[in-house]
Amino acid sequence: MRPARPETTPGPVKRHSWQAELARGLRDPAELLAALGLTAAECGLGEAAMAKDGTAAFPLRVPLGFVARMRPRDPLDPLLLQVLPSLAEGLSATGFGADPVGDLASARGPGLLQKYAGRALLITTGACAIHCRYCFRREYPYAEHSAAGRHLESSLKVIAADTSLEEVILSGGDPLVLSEKRFEDLLRAIDRLTHVKRIRLHSRVPVVLPERVDSRLLTLLGSLRSQVVVVIHANHPQEIDVQAGQALRALAVVTGPILNQSVLLRGVNDSSRVLVALSRALFSVGVLPYYLHQLDPVSGTAHFAVPDSTAVALITEVMAQLPGYLVPKLVRETAGKSAKTPLGSFGAT
């Protein structure tokens, strides 16, 4: 059942516009380290990793509000490790490639992917508010394979013609960095398709750029016929600060329960202590833990990988400390499979 809409639309504390905050984000690794009182040597980086042109293929991008949550003078800060380019990204590893979960093979139209029954996913943009170094679409060919510009109409026609599609997932990139007009036009177009019952938003923006959750966005989401499902992405409890919490609570009032997907990352959240704290922090602001993903093996990310045996042991420890509704499902996405594969106590190891 869809939650009742509030008589007045809630919103977080008024701050800079989200567009201004997005534009103020850091793009230079040297500036990021300087802001934290660190040097490249302390982080084990050479000149190539620190040069802006050296990260041109997948450049650094991080909002200032996210930087403010990092611990100064700590080269192993778990938020810093998620965004700082590393020399390890240049190392090749067996089994790691450009399209780790078979996105391109599942395309039904430009930027329209369908892997699972009853739902399809739109690659709405290649842009994000933050560039996470482990991103499984860091090598995705957005220019040719996204549902943007002239491609959007044809992808929407495919959805309109297939009445088996009850849910449309908006992903990217990140759909919440689209301009407000483009985002609203896209939502309205999907909402007019009466066989679509749910619109799912996959976004890291409410966590890393909470200014985006403003009154205009909340009013828009609350006005749709379709049920809106928001799935966020947070990996560490340190990411859930006061502003992110305000934004998430405001979203939950309008859309109902919010879900979180995490990625298990070596050096970031590969301890039961951190995972338990993350689940508690999320639930305190109206978010339910949903999935804990084993790393999608995209090129340049092998240094983040956690062995399956370790992952299963961790989730077993988490289950012993938390009620079931706070334990995310440990899963792996495999190209060509009709569903995600559970690991550990939720399924085969």
PDB file of C-alpha atoms in Angstrom, residues 51-338:
ATOM      1  CA  ALA A  51      47.922  14.535 -11.936  1.00  0.00           C
ATOM      2  CA  LYS A  52      44.507  15.644 -13.161  1.00  0.00           C
ATOM      3  CA  ASP A  53      45.326  14.471 -16.691  1.00  0.00           C
ATOM      4  CA  GLY A  54      46.522  11.176 -15.248  1.00  0.00           C
ATOM      5  CA  THR A  55      42.960  10.377 -14.132  1.00  0.00           C
ATOM      6  CA  ALA A  56      41.271  11.678 -17.277  1.00  0.00           C
ATOM      7  CA  ALA A  57      39.631   8.365 -18.157  1.00  0.00           C
ATOM      8  CA  PHE A  58      37.876   8.252 -14.775  1.00  0.00           C
ATOM      9  CA  PRO A  59      38.565  11.570 -13.039  1.00  0.00           C
ATOM     10  CA  LEU A  60      38.182  12.340  -9.384  1.00  0.00           C
ATOM     11  CA  ARG A  61      34.928  13.988  -8.380  1.00  0.00           C
ATOM     12  CA  VAL A  62      33.744  14.443  -4.824  1.00  0.00           C
ATOM     13  CA  PRO A  63      31.345  16.963  -3.197  1.00  0.00           C
ATOM     14  CA  LEU A  64      32.759  19.181  -0.475  1.00  0.00           C
ATOM     15  CA  GLY A  65      30.115  17.955   1.958  1.00  0.00           C
ATOM     16  CA  PHE A  66      31.406  14.411   1.556  1.00  0.00           C
ATOM     17  CA  VAL A  67      34.994  15.593   2.039  1.00  0.00           C
ATOM     18  CA  ALA A  68      33.897  17.225   5.305  1.00  0.00           C
ATOM     19  CA  ARG A  69      32.966  13.765   6.642  1.00  0.00           C
ATOM     20  CA  MET A  70      36.489  12.429   6.088  1.00  0.00           C
ATOM     21  CA  ARG A  71      38.979  12.283   8.951  1.00  0.00           C
ATOM     22  CA  PRO A  72      41.762  14.842   8.476  1.00  0.00           C
ATOM     23  CA  ARG A  73      45.323  13.521   8.231  1.00  0.00           C
ATOM     24  CA  ASP A  74      44.162   9.907   7.915  1.00  0.00           C
ATOM     25  CA  PRO A  75      45.339   8.270   4.654  1.00  0.00           C
ATOM     26  CA  LEU A  76      43.205   5.216   5.467  1.00  0.00           C
ATOM     27  CA  ASP A  77      39.960   7.107   6.008  1.00  0.00           C
ATOM     28  CA  PRO A  78      37.221   4.830   4.584  1.00  0.00           C
ATOM     29  CA  LEU A  79      35.521   7.649   2.674  1.00  0.00           C
ATOM     30  CA  LEU A  80      38.790   8.860   1.185  1.00  0.00           C
ATOM     31  CA  LEU A  81      39.665   5.352  -0.008  1.00  0.00           C
ATOM     32  CA  GLN A  82      36.417   5.225  -1.970  1.00  0.00           C
ATOM     33  CA  VAL A  83      37.231   8.274  -4.092  1.00  0.00           C
ATOM     34  CA  LEU A  84      40.995   8.816  -4.241  1.00  0.00           C
ATOM     35  CA  PRO A  85      42.671   7.464  -7.424  1.00  0.00           C
ATOM     36  CA  SER A  86      45.132   4.700  -6.612  1.00  0.00           C
ATOM     37  CA  LEU A  87      48.194   3.244  -8.310  1.00  0.00           C
ATOM     38  CA  ALA A  88      46.523  -0.153  -7.929  1.00  0.00           C
ATOM     39  CA  GLU A  89      43.936   0.863 -10.524  1.00  0.00           C
ATOM     40  CA  GLY A  90      46.589   0.433 -13.198  1.00  0.00           C
ATOM     41  CA  LEU A  91      47.157  -3.233 -12.377  1.00  0.00           C
ATOM     42  CA  SER A  92      45.474  -5.927 -14.457  1.00  0.00           C
ATOM     43  CA  ALA A  93      43.760  -8.874 -12.768  1.00  0.00           C
ATOM     44  CA  THR A  94      42.314 -12.093 -14.103  1.00  0.00           C
ATOM     45  CA  GLY A  95      38.514 -11.981 -14.341  1.00  0.00           C
ATOM     46  CA  PHE A  96      38.274  -8.192 -14.195  1.00  0.00           C
ATOM     47  CA  GLY A  97      36.976  -6.460 -17.343  1.00  0.00           C
ATOM     48  CA  ALA A  98      35.044  -3.553 -18.835  1.00  0.00           C
ATOM     49  CA  ASP A  99      31.505  -4.963 -18.549  1.00  0.00           C
ATOM     50  CA  PRO A 100      31.501  -7.082 -15.384  1.00  0.00           C
ATOM     51  CA  VAL A 101      27.745  -7.698 -15.060  1.00  0.00           C
ATOM     52  CA  GLY A 102      26.762  -8.033 -18.723  1.00  0.00           C
ATOM     53  CA  ASP A 103      25.027  -4.691 -19.150  1.00  0.00           C
ATOM     54  CA  LEU A 104      25.553  -4.480 -22.901  1.00  0.00           C
ATOM     55  CA  ALA A 105      24.273  -7.996 -23.565  1.00  0.00           C
ATOM     56  CA  SER A 106      21.020  -7.175 -21.746  1.00  0.00           C
ATOM     57  CA  ALA A 107      20.169  -4.076 -23.827  1.00  0.00           C
ATOM     58  CA  ARG A 108      16.697  -3.841 -25.364  1.00  0.00           C
ATOM     59  CA  GLY A 109      17.202  -0.339 -26.675  1.00  0.00           C
ATOM     60  CA  PRO A 110      19.578   2.587 -26.268  1.00  0.00           C
ATOM     61  CA  GLY A 111      20.376   2.615 -22.567  1.00  0.00           C
ATOM     62  CA  LEU A 112      17.452   0.295 -21.778  1.00  0.00           C
ATOM     63  CA  LEU A 113      18.553  -2.874 -19.985  1.00  0.00           C
ATOM     64  CA  GLN A 114      16.478  -5.856 -18.925  1.00  0.00           C
ATOM     65  CA  LYS A 115      18.021  -8.667 -16.931  1.00  0.00           C
ATOM     66  CA  TYR A 116      15.138  -9.698 -14.688  1.00  0.00           C
ATOM     67  CA  ALA A 117      11.443 -10.425 -15.207  1.00  0.00           C
ATOM     68  CA  GLY A 118       8.955  -7.582 -14.885  1.00  0.00           C
ATOM     69  CA  ARG A 119      11.436  -4.731 -14.660  1.00  0.00           C
ATOM     70  CA  ALA A 120      13.779  -2.783 -16.888  1.00  0.00           C
ATOM     71  CA  LEU A 121      16.507  -0.253 -16.198  1.00  0.00           C
ATOM     72  CA  LEU A 122      17.173   3.057 -17.927  1.00  0.00           C
ATOM     73  CA  ILE A 123      20.708   4.431 -18.075  1.00  0.00           C
ATOM     74  CA  THR A 124      19.586   8.042 -17.754  1.00  0.00           C
ATOM     75  CA  THR A 125      22.985   9.763 -17.775  1.00  0.00           C
ATOM     76  CA  GLY A 126      26.673   9.075 -17.417  1.00  0.00           C
ATOM     77  CA  ALA A 127      27.083  11.847 -14.838  1.00  0.00           C
ATOM     78  CA  CYS A 128      27.387  11.334 -11.077  1.00  0.00           C
ATOM     79  CA  ALA A 129      27.842  13.623  -8.105  1.00  0.00           C
ATOM     80  CA  ILE A 130      30.755  11.471  -6.944  1.00  0.00           C
ATOM     81  CA  HIS A 131      33.138   9.123  -8.718  1.00  0.00           C
ATOM     82  CA  CYS A 132      33.583   5.978  -6.654  1.00  0.00           C
ATOM     83  CA  ARG A 133      36.754   4.152  -7.642  1.00  0.00           C
ATOM     84  CA  TYR A 134      35.052   0.733  -7.525  1.00  0.00           C
ATOM     85  CA  CYS A 135      32.172   1.806  -9.831  1.00  0.00           C
ATOM     86  CA  PHE A 136      31.101  -1.143 -11.974  1.00  0.00           C
ATOM     87  CA  ARG A 137      30.173   1.216 -14.825  1.00  0.00           C
ATOM     88  CA  ARG A 138      33.437   3.177 -14.821  1.00  0.00           C
ATOM     89  CA  GLU A 139      34.120   1.864 -18.342  1.00  0.00           C
ATOM     90  CA  TYR A 140      30.521   1.839 -19.601  1.00  0.00           C
ATOM     91  CA  PRO A 141      30.181   3.466 -23.077  1.00  0.00           C
ATOM     92  CA  TYR A 142      27.626   6.098 -22.068  1.00  0.00           C
ATOM     93  CA  ALA A 143      27.910   8.093 -25.298  1.00  0.00           C
ATOM     94  CA  GLU A 144      26.562   5.220 -27.387  1.00  0.00           C
ATOM     95  CA  HIS A 145      24.483   3.336 -24.821  1.00  0.00           C
ATOM     96  CA  SER A 146      22.413   5.670 -22.658  1.00  0.00           C
ATOM     97  CA  ALA A 147      18.740   6.619 -22.765  1.00  0.00           C
ATOM     98  CA  ALA A 148      19.462  10.308 -23.125  1.00  0.00           C
ATOM     99  CA  GLY A 149      18.735  12.921 -25.757  1.00  0.00           C
ATOM    100  CA  ARG A 150      17.527  11.452 -29.028  1.00  0.00           C
ATOM    101  CA  HIS A 151      17.690   7.893 -27.643  1.00  0.00           C
ATOM    102  CA  LEU A 152      15.178   8.420 -24.850  1.00  0.00           C
ATOM    103  CA  GLU A 153      12.045   8.406 -26.999  1.00  0.00           C
ATOM    104  CA  SER A 154      12.833   5.048 -28.580  1.00  0.00           C
ATOM    105  CA  SER A 155      13.579   3.471 -25.206  1.00  0.00           C
ATOM    106  CA  LEU A 156      10.314   4.786 -23.770  1.00  0.00           C
ATOM    107  CA  LYS A 157       8.477   3.297 -26.744  1.00  0.00           C
ATOM    108  CA  VAL A 158       9.893  -0.126 -25.892  1.00  0.00           C
ATOM    109  CA  ILE A 159       8.656   0.224 -22.309  1.00  0.00           C
ATOM    110  CA  ALA A 160       5.243   1.448 -23.479  1.00  0.00           C
ATOM    111  CA  ALA A 161       4.821  -1.553 -25.771  1.00  0.00           C
ATOM    112  CA  ASP A 162       5.739  -4.146 -23.133  1.00  0.00           C
ATOM    113  CA  THR A 163       2.953  -4.413 -20.594  1.00  0.00           C
ATOM    114  CA  SER A 164       4.874  -7.079 -18.638  1.00  0.00           C
ATOM    115  CA  LEU A 165       7.109  -4.313 -17.291  1.00  0.00           C
ATOM    116  CA  GLU A 166       5.668  -3.307 -13.924  1.00  0.00           C
ATOM    117  CA  GLU A 167       8.756  -1.483 -12.712  1.00  0.00           C
ATOM    118  CA  VAL A 168      11.199   0.933 -14.345  1.00  0.00           C
ATOM    119  CA  ILE A 169      14.528   1.534 -12.640  1.00  0.00           C
ATOM    120  CA  LEU A 170      16.307   4.831 -13.218  1.00  0.00           C
ATOM    121  CA  SER A 171      20.054   4.500 -12.934  1.00  0.00           C
ATOM    122  CA  GLY A 172      23.197   5.804 -14.571  1.00  0.00           C
ATOM    123  CA  GLY A 173      25.385   7.504 -13.692  1.00  0.00           C
ATOM    124  CA  ASP A 174      22.910   8.981 -11.270  1.00  0.00           C
ATOM    125  CA  PRO A 175      19.420  10.116 -12.297  1.00  0.00           C
ATOM    126  CA  LEU A 176      19.321  12.793  -9.582  1.00  0.00           C
ATOM    127  CA  VAL A 177      22.036  14.842 -11.287  1.00  0.00           C
ATOM    128  CA  LEU A 178      19.815  15.379 -14.320  1.00  0.00           C
ATOM    129  CA  SER A 179      18.501  18.923 -14.617  1.00  0.00           C
ATOM    130  CA  GLU A 180      15.259  19.385 -12.732  1.00  0.00           C
ATOM    131  CA  LYS A 181      13.271  19.769 -15.964  1.00  0.00           C
ATOM    132  CA  ARG A 182      14.785  16.694 -17.620  1.00  0.00           C
ATOM    133  CA  PHE A 183      14.237  14.633 -14.501  1.00  0.00           C
ATOM    134  CA  GLU A 184      10.632  15.729 -14.117  1.00  0.00           C
ATOM    135  CA  ASP A 185       9.869  15.200 -17.806  1.00  0.00           C
ATOM    136  CA  LEU A 186      11.299  11.680 -17.593  1.00  0.00           C
ATOM    137  CA  LEU A 187       9.290  10.798 -14.487  1.00  0.00           C
ATOM    138  CA  ARG A 188       6.076  12.178 -15.979  1.00  0.00           C
ATOM    139  CA  ALA A 189       6.596  10.234 -19.215  1.00  0.00           C
ATOM    140  CA  ILE A 190       7.033   6.949 -17.350  1.00  0.00           C
ATOM    141  CA  ASP A 191       4.206   7.749 -14.943  1.00  0.00           C
ATOM    142  CA  ARG A 192       1.794   8.050 -17.884  1.00  0.00           C
ATOM    143  CA  LEU A 193       2.370   4.376 -18.739  1.00  0.00           C
ATOM    144  CA  THR A 194      -0.395   2.794 -16.701  1.00  0.00           C
ATOM    145  CA  HIS A 195       1.118  -0.709 -16.695  1.00  0.00           C
ATOM    146  CA  VAL A 196       4.135   0.665 -14.820  1.00  0.00           C
ATOM    147  CA  LYS A 197       3.326   0.330 -11.132  1.00  0.00           C
ATOM    148  CA  ARG A 198       6.653   1.358  -9.629  1.00  0.00           C
ATOM    149  CA  ILE A 199       9.462   3.760 -10.513  1.00  0.00           C
ATOM    150  CA  ARG A 200      12.673   2.892  -8.743  1.00  0.00           C
ATOM    151  CA  LEU A 201      15.428   5.474  -8.251  1.00  0.00           C
ATOM    152  CA  HIS A 202      18.953   4.168  -7.756  1.00  0.00           C
ATOM    153  CA  SER A 203      20.952   7.087  -6.420  1.00  0.00           C
ATOM    154  CA  ARG A 204      23.957   7.900  -4.257  1.00  0.00           C
ATOM    155  CA  VAL A 205      23.016  11.591  -4.325  1.00  0.00           C
ATOM    156  CA  PRO A 206      20.866  11.734  -1.151  1.00  0.00           C
ATOM    157  CA  VAL A 207      23.935  10.548   0.778  1.00  0.00           C
ATOM    158  CA  VAL A 208      26.749  12.482  -0.915  1.00  0.00           C
ATOM    159  CA  LEU A 209      24.800  15.598  -1.990  1.00  0.00           C
ATOM    160  CA  PRO A 210      21.833  15.889   0.399  1.00  0.00           C
ATOM    161  CA  GLU A 211      21.068  19.411  -0.875  1.00  0.00           C
ATOM    162  CA  ARG A 212      19.432  17.710  -3.872  1.00  0.00           C
ATOM    163  CA  VAL A 213      16.574  16.547  -1.633  1.00  0.00           C
ATOM    164  CA  ASP A 214      14.753  19.875  -1.701  1.00  0.00           C
ATOM    165  CA  SER A 215      11.092  20.814  -1.589  1.00  0.00           C
ATOM    166  CA  ARG A 216      10.754  20.713  -5.383  1.00  0.00           C
ATOM    167  CA  LEU A 217      12.024  17.129  -5.566  1.00  0.00           C
ATOM    168  CA  LEU A 218       9.840  15.999  -2.668  1.00  0.00           C
ATOM    169  CA  THR A 219       6.738  17.599  -4.200  1.00  0.00           C
ATOM    170  CA  LEU A 220       7.465  15.957  -7.553  1.00  0.00           C
ATOM    171  CA  LEU A 221       7.918  12.481  -6.098  1.00  0.00           C
ATOM    172  CA  GLY A 222       4.796  12.843  -3.992  1.00  0.00           C
ATOM    173  CA  SER A 223       2.699  13.814  -7.014  1.00  0.00           C
ATOM    174  CA  LEU A 224       3.231  10.666  -9.085  1.00  0.00           C
ATOM    175  CA  ARG A 225       0.650   7.957  -9.678  1.00  0.00           C
ATOM    176  CA  SER A 226       3.335   5.280  -9.644  1.00  0.00           C
ATOM    177  CA  GLN A 227       4.812   4.128  -6.362  1.00  0.00           C
ATOM    178  CA  VAL A 228       8.318   5.501  -5.975  1.00  0.00           C
ATOM    179  CA  VAL A 229      10.993   3.222  -4.542  1.00  0.00           C
ATOM    180  CA  VAL A 230      14.262   4.906  -3.547  1.00  0.00           C
ATOM    181  CA  VAL A 231      17.398   2.783  -3.309  1.00  0.00           C
ATOM    182  CA  ILE A 232      20.448   4.625  -2.013  1.00  0.00           C
ATOM    183  CA  HIS A 233      24.095   3.615  -1.788  1.00  0.00           C
ATOM    184  CA  ALA A 234      26.128   3.997   1.395  1.00  0.00           C
ATOM    185  CA  ASN A 235      29.069   1.825   2.406  1.00  0.00           C
ATOM    186  CA  HIS A 236      30.183   3.165   5.784  1.00  0.00           C
ATOM    187  CA  PRO A 237      28.388   4.685   8.805  1.00  0.00           C
ATOM    188  CA  GLN A 238      30.610   7.758   8.561  1.00  0.00           C
ATOM    189  CA  GLU A 239      28.682   8.684   5.395  1.00  0.00           C
ATOM    190  CA  ILE A 240      25.457   9.218   7.351  1.00  0.00           C
ATOM    191  CA  ASP A 241      25.951  12.669   8.845  1.00  0.00           C
ATOM    192  CA  VAL A 242      23.280  15.094  10.073  1.00  0.00           C
ATOM    193  CA  GLN A 243      22.516  16.561   6.639  1.00  0.00           C
ATOM    194  CA  ALA A 244      22.306  13.172   4.924  1.00  0.00           C
ATOM    195  CA  GLY A 245      20.030  11.985   7.713  1.00  0.00           C
ATOM    196  CA  GLN A 246      17.713  14.952   7.278  1.00  0.00           C
ATOM    197  CA  ALA A 247      17.489  14.336   3.541  1.00  0.00           C
ATOM    198  CA  LEU A 248      16.789  10.621   3.952  1.00  0.00           C
ATOM    199  CA  ARG A 249      14.099  11.161   6.583  1.00  0.00           C
ATOM    200  CA  ALA A 250      12.397  13.708   4.329  1.00  0.00           C
ATOM    201  CA  LEU A 251      12.457  11.291   1.395  1.00  0.00           C
ATOM    202  CA  ALA A 252      11.052   8.469   3.518  1.00  0.00           C
ATOM    203  CA  VAL A 253       8.021  10.570   4.511  1.00  0.00           C
ATOM    204  CA  VAL A 254       7.103  10.981   0.842  1.00  0.00           C
ATOM    205  CA  THR A 255       8.097   7.616  -0.666  1.00  0.00           C
ATOM    206  CA  GLY A 256       7.929   5.181   2.218  1.00  0.00           C
ATOM    207  CA  PRO A 257      10.823   2.951   3.293  1.00  0.00           C
ATOM    208  CA  ILE A 258      14.152   3.619   1.582  1.00  0.00           C
ATOM    209  CA  LEU A 259      16.498   0.748   0.781  1.00  0.00           C
ATOM    210  CA  ASN A 260      20.297   0.748   0.834  1.00  0.00           C
ATOM    211  CA  GLN A 261      22.780  -1.145  -1.297  1.00  0.00           C
ATOM    212  CA  SER A 262      26.385  -1.416  -0.155  1.00  0.00           C
ATOM    213  CA  VAL A 263      29.459  -2.868  -1.797  1.00  0.00           C
ATOM    214  CA  LEU A 264      31.819  -4.932   0.324  1.00  0.00           C
ATOM    215  CA  LEU A 265      35.193  -3.181  -0.020  1.00  0.00           C
ATOM    216  CA  ARG A 266      38.544  -4.189   1.417  1.00  0.00           C
ATOM    217  CA  GLY A 267      39.841  -1.511   3.744  1.00  0.00           C
ATOM    218  CA  VAL A 268      36.509   0.323   3.816  1.00  0.00           C
ATOM    219  CA  ASN A 269      33.825  -1.858   5.379  1.00  0.00           C
ATOM    220  CA  ASP A 270      35.254  -5.386   5.569  1.00  0.00           C
ATOM    221  CA  SER A 271      34.572  -5.811   9.280  1.00  0.00           C
ATOM    222  CA  SER A 272      31.456  -6.872  11.118  1.00  0.00           C
ATOM    223  CA  ARG A 273      31.849  -3.891  13.437  1.00  0.00           C
ATOM    224  CA  VAL A 274      31.542  -1.452  10.538  1.00  0.00           C
ATOM    225  CA  LEU A 275      28.712  -3.350   8.860  1.00  0.00           C
ATOM    226  CA  VAL A 276      26.704  -3.498  12.093  1.00  0.00           C
ATOM    227  CA  ALA A 277      27.249   0.211  12.684  1.00  0.00           C
ATOM    228  CA  LEU A 278      26.197   0.962   9.101  1.00  0.00           C
ATOM    229  CA  SER A 279      22.928  -0.936   9.462  1.00  0.00           C
ATOM    230  CA  ARG A 280      22.155   0.868  12.706  1.00  0.00           C
ATOM    231  CA  ALA A 281      23.004   4.265  11.254  1.00  0.00           C
ATOM    232  CA  LEU A 282      20.840   3.653   8.214  1.00  0.00           C
ATOM    233  CA  PHE A 283      17.831   2.472  10.194  1.00  0.00           C
ATOM    234  CA  SER A 284      18.078   5.479  12.511  1.00  0.00           C
ATOM    235  CA  VAL A 285      17.315   7.732   9.514  1.00  0.00           C
ATOM    236  CA  GLY A 286      14.568   5.592   7.953  1.00  0.00           C
ATOM    237  CA  VAL A 287      16.610   3.351   5.644  1.00  0.00           C
ATOM    238  CA  LEU A 288      16.511  -0.449   5.499  1.00  0.00           C
ATOM    239  CA  PRO A 289      19.647  -2.438   4.614  1.00  0.00           C
ATOM    240  CA  TYR A 290      18.888  -4.260   1.358  1.00  0.00           C
ATOM    241  CA  TYR A 291      21.933  -5.733  -0.382  1.00  0.00           C
ATOM    242  CA  LEU A 292      25.595  -6.127   0.468  1.00  0.00           C
ATOM    243  CA  HIS A 293      27.179  -6.739  -2.930  1.00  0.00           C
ATOM    244  CA  GLN A 294      30.325  -8.640  -3.579  1.00  0.00           C
ATOM    245  CA  LEU A 295      32.483  -6.410  -5.768  1.00  0.00           C
ATOM    246  CA  ASP A 296      31.571  -6.375  -9.454  1.00  0.00           C
ATOM    247  CA  PRO A 297      34.881  -7.210 -11.167  1.00  0.00           C
ATOM    248  CA  VAL A 298      35.448  -4.139 -13.320  1.00  0.00           C
ATOM    249  CA  SER A 299      38.977  -3.350 -14.459  1.00  0.00           C
ATOM    250  CA  GLY A 300      41.088  -1.439 -11.957  1.00  0.00           C
ATOM    251  CA  THR A 301      39.253  -2.509  -8.814  1.00  0.00           C
ATOM    252  CA  ALA A 302      40.828  -5.821  -7.785  1.00  0.00           C
ATOM    253  CA  HIS A 303      42.473  -4.175  -4.756  1.00  0.00           C
ATOM    254  CA  PHE A 304      38.990  -3.696  -3.256  1.00  0.00           C
ATOM    255  CA  ALA A 305      38.007  -7.377  -3.553  1.00  0.00           C
ATOM    256  CA  VAL A 306      37.119  -9.434  -0.469  1.00  0.00           C
ATOM    257  CA  PRO A 307      37.203 -13.267  -0.742  1.00  0.00           C
ATOM    258  CA  ASP A 308      33.849 -15.030  -0.616  1.00  0.00           C
ATOM    259  CA  SER A 309      34.871 -16.993   2.476  1.00  0.00           C
ATOM    260  CA  THR A 310      35.625 -13.750   4.323  1.00  0.00           C
ATOM    261  CA  ALA A 311      32.392 -12.156   3.114  1.00  0.00           C
ATOM    262  CA  VAL A 312      30.312 -15.108   4.344  1.00  0.00           C
ATOM    263  CA  ALA A 313      32.057 -15.064   7.723  1.00  0.00           C
ATOM    264  CA  LEU A 314      31.384 -11.338   8.058  1.00  0.00           C
ATOM    265  CA  ILE A 315      27.684 -11.575   7.283  1.00  0.00           C
ATOM    266  CA  THR A 316      27.382 -14.501   9.722  1.00  0.00           C
ATOM    267  CA  GLU A 317      28.875 -12.286  12.432  1.00  0.00           C
ATOM    268  CA  VAL A 318      26.455  -9.497  11.511  1.00  0.00           C
ATOM    269  CA  MET A 319      23.494 -11.886  11.738  1.00  0.00           C
ATOM    270  CA  ALA A 320      24.551 -12.817  15.247  1.00  0.00           C
ATOM    271  CA  GLN A 321      24.444  -9.183  16.357  1.00  0.00           C
ATOM    272  CA  LEU A 322      21.396  -7.700  14.626  1.00  0.00           C
ATOM    273  CA  PRO A 323      17.711  -8.521  14.100  1.00  0.00           C
ATOM    274  CA  GLY A 324      17.021 -10.005  10.693  1.00  0.00           C
ATOM    275  CA  TYR A 325      15.478  -6.855   9.241  1.00  0.00           C
ATOM    276  CA  LEU A 326      18.787  -5.020   9.720  1.00  0.00           C
ATOM    277  CA  VAL A 327      20.901  -7.661   7.954  1.00  0.00           C
ATOM    278  CA  PRO A 328      21.481  -7.008   4.245  1.00  0.00           C
ATOM    279  CA  LYS A 329      21.522  -9.938   1.835  1.00  0.00           C
ATOM    280  CA  LEU A 330      25.030 -10.800   0.738  1.00  0.00           C
ATOM    281  CA  VAL A 331      24.815 -11.264  -3.032  1.00  0.00           C
ATOM    282  CA  ARG A 332      26.748 -11.346  -6.266  1.00  0.00           C
ATOM    283  CA  GLU A 333      25.484 -10.194  -9.648  1.00  0.00           C
ATOM    284  CA  THR A 334      26.566 -12.486 -12.456  1.00  0.00           C
ATOM    285  CA  ALA A 335      26.130 -11.772 -16.155  1.00  0.00           C
ATOM    286  CA  GLY A 336      23.369 -13.867 -17.693  1.00  0.00           C
ATOM    287  CA  LYS A 337      21.770 -14.980 -14.423  1.00  0.00           C
ATOM    288  CA  SER A 338      18.026 -14.407 -13.942  1.00  0.00           C
TER     289      SER A 338
END
